[in-house]
CSV table of C-alpha atoms in Angstrom, one decimal:
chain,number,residue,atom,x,y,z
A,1,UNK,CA,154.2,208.0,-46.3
A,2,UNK,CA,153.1,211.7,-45.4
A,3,UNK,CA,153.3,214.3,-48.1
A,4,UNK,CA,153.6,217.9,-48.0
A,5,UNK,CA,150.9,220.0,-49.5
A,6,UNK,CA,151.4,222.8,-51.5
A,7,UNK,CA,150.4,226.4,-49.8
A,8,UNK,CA,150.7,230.0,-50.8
A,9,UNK,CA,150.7,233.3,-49.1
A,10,UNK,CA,150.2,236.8,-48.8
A,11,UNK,CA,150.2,239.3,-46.2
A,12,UNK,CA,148.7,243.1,-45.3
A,13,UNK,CA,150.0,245.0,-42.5
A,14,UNK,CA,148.2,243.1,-39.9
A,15,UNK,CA,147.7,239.7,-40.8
A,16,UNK,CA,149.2,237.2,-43.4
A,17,UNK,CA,146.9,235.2,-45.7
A,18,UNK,CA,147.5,231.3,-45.9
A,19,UNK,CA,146.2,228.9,-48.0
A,20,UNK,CA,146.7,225.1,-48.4
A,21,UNK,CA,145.4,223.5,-51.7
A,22,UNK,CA,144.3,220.4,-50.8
A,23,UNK,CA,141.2,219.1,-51.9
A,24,UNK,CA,138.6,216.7,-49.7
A,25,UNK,CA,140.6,217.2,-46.9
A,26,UNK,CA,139.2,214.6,-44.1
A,27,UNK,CA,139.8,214.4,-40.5
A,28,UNK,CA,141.9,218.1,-40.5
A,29,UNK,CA,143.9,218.6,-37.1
A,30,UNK,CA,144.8,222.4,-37.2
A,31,UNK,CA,147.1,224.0,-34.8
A,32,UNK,CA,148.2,227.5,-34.0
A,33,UNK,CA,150.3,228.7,-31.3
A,34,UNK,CA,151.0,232.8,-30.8
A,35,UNK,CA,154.7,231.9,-31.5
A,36,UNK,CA,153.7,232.0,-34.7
A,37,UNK,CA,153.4,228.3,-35.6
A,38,UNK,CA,151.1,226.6,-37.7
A,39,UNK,CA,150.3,222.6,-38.0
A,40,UNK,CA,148.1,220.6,-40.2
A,41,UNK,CA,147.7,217.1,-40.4
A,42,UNK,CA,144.7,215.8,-42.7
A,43,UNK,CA,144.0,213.0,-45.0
A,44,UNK,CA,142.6,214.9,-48.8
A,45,UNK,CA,143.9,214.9,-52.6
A,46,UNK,CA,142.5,212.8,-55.0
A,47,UNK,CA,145.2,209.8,-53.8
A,48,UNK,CA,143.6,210.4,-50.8
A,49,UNK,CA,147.1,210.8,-49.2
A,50,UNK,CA,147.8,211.9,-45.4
A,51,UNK,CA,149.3,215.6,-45.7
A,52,UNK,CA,151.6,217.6,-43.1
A,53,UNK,CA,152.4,221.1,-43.1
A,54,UNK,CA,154.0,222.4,-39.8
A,55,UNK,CA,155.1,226.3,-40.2
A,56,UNK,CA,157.5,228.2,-37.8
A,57,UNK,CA,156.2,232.2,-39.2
A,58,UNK,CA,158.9,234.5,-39.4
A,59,UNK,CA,156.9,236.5,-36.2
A,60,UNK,CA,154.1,236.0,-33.5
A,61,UNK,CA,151.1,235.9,-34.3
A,62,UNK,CA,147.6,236.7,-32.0
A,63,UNK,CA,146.0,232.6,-32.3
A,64,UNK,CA,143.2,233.4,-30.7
A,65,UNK,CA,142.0,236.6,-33.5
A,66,UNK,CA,143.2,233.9,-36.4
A,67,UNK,CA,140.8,232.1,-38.4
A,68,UNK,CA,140.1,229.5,-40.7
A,69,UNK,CA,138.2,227.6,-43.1
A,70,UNK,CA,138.0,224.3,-44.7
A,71,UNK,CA,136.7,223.9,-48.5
A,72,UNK,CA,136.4,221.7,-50.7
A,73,UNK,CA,139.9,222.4,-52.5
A,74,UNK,CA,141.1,224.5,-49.9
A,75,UNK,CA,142.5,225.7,-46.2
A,76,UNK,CA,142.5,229.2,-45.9
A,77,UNK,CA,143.5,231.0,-42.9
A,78,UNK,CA,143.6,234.6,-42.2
A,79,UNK,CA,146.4,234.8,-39.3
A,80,UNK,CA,146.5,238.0,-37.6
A,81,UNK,CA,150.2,239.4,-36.3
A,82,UNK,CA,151.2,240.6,-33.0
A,83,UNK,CA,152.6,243.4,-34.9
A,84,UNK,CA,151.4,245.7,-37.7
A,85,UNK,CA,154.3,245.8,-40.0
A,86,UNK,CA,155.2,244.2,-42.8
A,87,UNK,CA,157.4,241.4,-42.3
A,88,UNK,CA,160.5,240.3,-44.5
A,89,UNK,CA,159.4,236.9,-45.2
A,90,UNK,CA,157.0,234.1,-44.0
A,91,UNK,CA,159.5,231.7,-42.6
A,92,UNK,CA,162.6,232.5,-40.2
A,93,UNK,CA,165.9,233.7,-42.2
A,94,UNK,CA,167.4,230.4,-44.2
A,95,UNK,CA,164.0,228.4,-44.3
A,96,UNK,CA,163.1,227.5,-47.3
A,97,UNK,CA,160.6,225.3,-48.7
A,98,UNK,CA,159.9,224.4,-52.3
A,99,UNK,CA,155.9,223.6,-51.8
A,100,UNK,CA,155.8,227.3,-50.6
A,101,UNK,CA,154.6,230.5,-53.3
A,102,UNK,CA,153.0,233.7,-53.2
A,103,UNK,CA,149.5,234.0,-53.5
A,104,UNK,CA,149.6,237.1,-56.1
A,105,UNK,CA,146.0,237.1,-56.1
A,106,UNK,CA,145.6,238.5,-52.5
A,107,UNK,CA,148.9,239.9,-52.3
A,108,UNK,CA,149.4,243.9,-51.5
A,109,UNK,CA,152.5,245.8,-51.7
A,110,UNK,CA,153.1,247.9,-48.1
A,111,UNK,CA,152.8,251.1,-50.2
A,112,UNK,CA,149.1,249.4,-51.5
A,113,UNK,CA,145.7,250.1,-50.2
A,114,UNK,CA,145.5,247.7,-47.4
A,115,UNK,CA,142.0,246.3,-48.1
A,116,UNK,CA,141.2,242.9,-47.1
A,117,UNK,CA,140.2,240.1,-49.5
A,118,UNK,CA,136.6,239.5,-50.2
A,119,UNK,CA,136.1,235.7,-49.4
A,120,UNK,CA,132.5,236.1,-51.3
A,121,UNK,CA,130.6,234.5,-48.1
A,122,UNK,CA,133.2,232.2,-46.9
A,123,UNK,CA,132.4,230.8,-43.7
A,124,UNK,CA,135.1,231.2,-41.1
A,125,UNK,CA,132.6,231.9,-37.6
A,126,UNK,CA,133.7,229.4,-35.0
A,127,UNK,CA,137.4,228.6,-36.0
A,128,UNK,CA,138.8,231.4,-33.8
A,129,UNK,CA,141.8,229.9,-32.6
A,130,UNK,CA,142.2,226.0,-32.2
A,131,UNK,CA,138.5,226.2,-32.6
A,132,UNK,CA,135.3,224.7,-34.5
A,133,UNK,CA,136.3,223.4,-37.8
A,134,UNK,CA,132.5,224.2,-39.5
A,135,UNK,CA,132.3,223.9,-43.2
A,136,UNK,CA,132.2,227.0,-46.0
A,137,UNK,CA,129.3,228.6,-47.5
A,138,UNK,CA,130.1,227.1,-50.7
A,139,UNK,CA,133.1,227.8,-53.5
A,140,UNK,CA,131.7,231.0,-54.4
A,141,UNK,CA,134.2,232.9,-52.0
A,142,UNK,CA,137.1,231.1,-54.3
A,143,UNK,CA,135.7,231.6,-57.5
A,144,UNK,CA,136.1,235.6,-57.0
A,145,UNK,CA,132.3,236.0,-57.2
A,146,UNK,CA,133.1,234.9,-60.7
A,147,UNK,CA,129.7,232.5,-61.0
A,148,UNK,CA,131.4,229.3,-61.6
A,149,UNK,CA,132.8,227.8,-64.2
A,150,UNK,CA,130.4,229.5,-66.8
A,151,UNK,CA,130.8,232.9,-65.1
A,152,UNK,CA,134.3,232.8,-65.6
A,153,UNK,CA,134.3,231.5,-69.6
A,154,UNK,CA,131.9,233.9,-70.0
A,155,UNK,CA,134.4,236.9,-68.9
A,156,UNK,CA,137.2,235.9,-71.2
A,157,UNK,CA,135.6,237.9,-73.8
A,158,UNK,CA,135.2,236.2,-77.5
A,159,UNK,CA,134.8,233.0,-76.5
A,160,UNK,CA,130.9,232.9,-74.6
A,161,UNK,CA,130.4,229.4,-75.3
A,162,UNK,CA,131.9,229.2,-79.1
A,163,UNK,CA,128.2,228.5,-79.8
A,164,UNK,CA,128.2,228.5,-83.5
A,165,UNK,CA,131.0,230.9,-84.1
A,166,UNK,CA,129.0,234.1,-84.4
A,167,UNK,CA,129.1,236.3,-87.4
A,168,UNK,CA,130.9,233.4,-89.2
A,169,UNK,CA,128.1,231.7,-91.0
A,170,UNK,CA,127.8,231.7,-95.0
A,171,UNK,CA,131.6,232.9,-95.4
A,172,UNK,CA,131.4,231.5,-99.2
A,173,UNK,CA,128.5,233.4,-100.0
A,174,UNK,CA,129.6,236.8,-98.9
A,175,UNK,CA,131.7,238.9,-101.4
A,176,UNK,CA,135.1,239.9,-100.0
A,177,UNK,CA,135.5,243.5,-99.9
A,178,UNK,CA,139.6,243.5,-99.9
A,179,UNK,CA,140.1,241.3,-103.1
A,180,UNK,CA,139.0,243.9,-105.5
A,181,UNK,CA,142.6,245.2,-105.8
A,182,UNK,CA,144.2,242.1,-105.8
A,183,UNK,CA,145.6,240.5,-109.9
A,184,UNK,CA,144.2,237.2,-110.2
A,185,UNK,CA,146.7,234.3,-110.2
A,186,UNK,CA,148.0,233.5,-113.7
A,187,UNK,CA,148.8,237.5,-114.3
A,188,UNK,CA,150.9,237.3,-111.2
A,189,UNK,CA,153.7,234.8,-113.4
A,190,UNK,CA,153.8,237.4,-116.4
A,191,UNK,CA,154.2,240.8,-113.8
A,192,UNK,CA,157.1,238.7,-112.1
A,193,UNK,CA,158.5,238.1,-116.0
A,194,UNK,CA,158.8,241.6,-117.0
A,195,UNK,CA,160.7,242.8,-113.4
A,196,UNK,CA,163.3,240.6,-114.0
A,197,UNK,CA,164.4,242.0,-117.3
């Protein structure tokens, strides 16, 4: 049985960002065709499945300027259009496909700044085309320059590790500025008394 992986998108004015998530892809047989078609045929996932993605893009696109590169949870693949405009859609009018999403972290409004993504090192020399299929200089061009796993916990502000809970320690010792105002328990029955009369 051949599964269909799940890919995302986004585009700029000149090109359209694609990326399969498929991890340990093996064997990948990549196609692209300046009609503006896309095919992918690999064995990857934990299951160690065999995948298919064959695209038909909404427009042509120049295969020969295209790139790609193979990671080690990902296919990404900067496609770059016949045309610079923005197009409608990725797929022709009435194609729809439920594996298919946009990529909000690389997507750009037409009215944006039409920078390109940073792919933090990613390696896509040789793949030009239906070319060389070399590996990636590592995960550090997915990761957003974020420094791994500890890079990124350590961004989320408040949490740095949880070690030891700072500014927590000897809680019953410390005297609690806010209580001086409060009535101590057994008044509270007697103050509740003499409002209901």
């Amino acid at each position: 049985m051949v599964f269909s992986p799940v890919f995302k998108w986004a585009e700029r004015t000149d090109k359209v960002y694609i990326t399969i998530e498929l991890e340990d892809v093996k064997d990948p047989q990549i196609e692209l065709t300046d009609e503006g078609t896309l095919s992918f045929k690999g064995v990857g996932g934990t299951t160690k499945h065999e995948y298919a993605l064959d695209l038909k893009l909404y427009k042509g696109i120049k295969k020969d300027e295209s790139k790609w590169a193979i990671g080690e949870r990902h296919i990404v693949f900067v496609i770059i259009k016949q045309e610079e405009e923005y197009w409608e859609r990725l797929l022709p009018t009435g194609v729809k496909m439920n594996n298919c999403k946009v990529d909000w972290d690389k997507w750009k409004d037409e009215d944006e700044d039409q920078t390109d993504v940073d792919f933090g090192g990613m390696d896509f020399g040789g793949m030009g085309g239906a070319g060389g299929m070399g590996g990636m200089g590592g995960m550090e061009g997915l990761m957003g320059g974020m420094g791994g796993m500890e890079g990124m916990m350590g961004g989320m502000g408040g949490m740095g590790g949880m070690g030891g809970m700072g500014g927590m320690g000897g809680m019953a010792d410390e005297d609690d500025s806010d209580n001086e105002d409060l009535p101590d328990l057994e008044d509270a029955p007697e103050v509740i008394e003499e409002e209901n009369k």
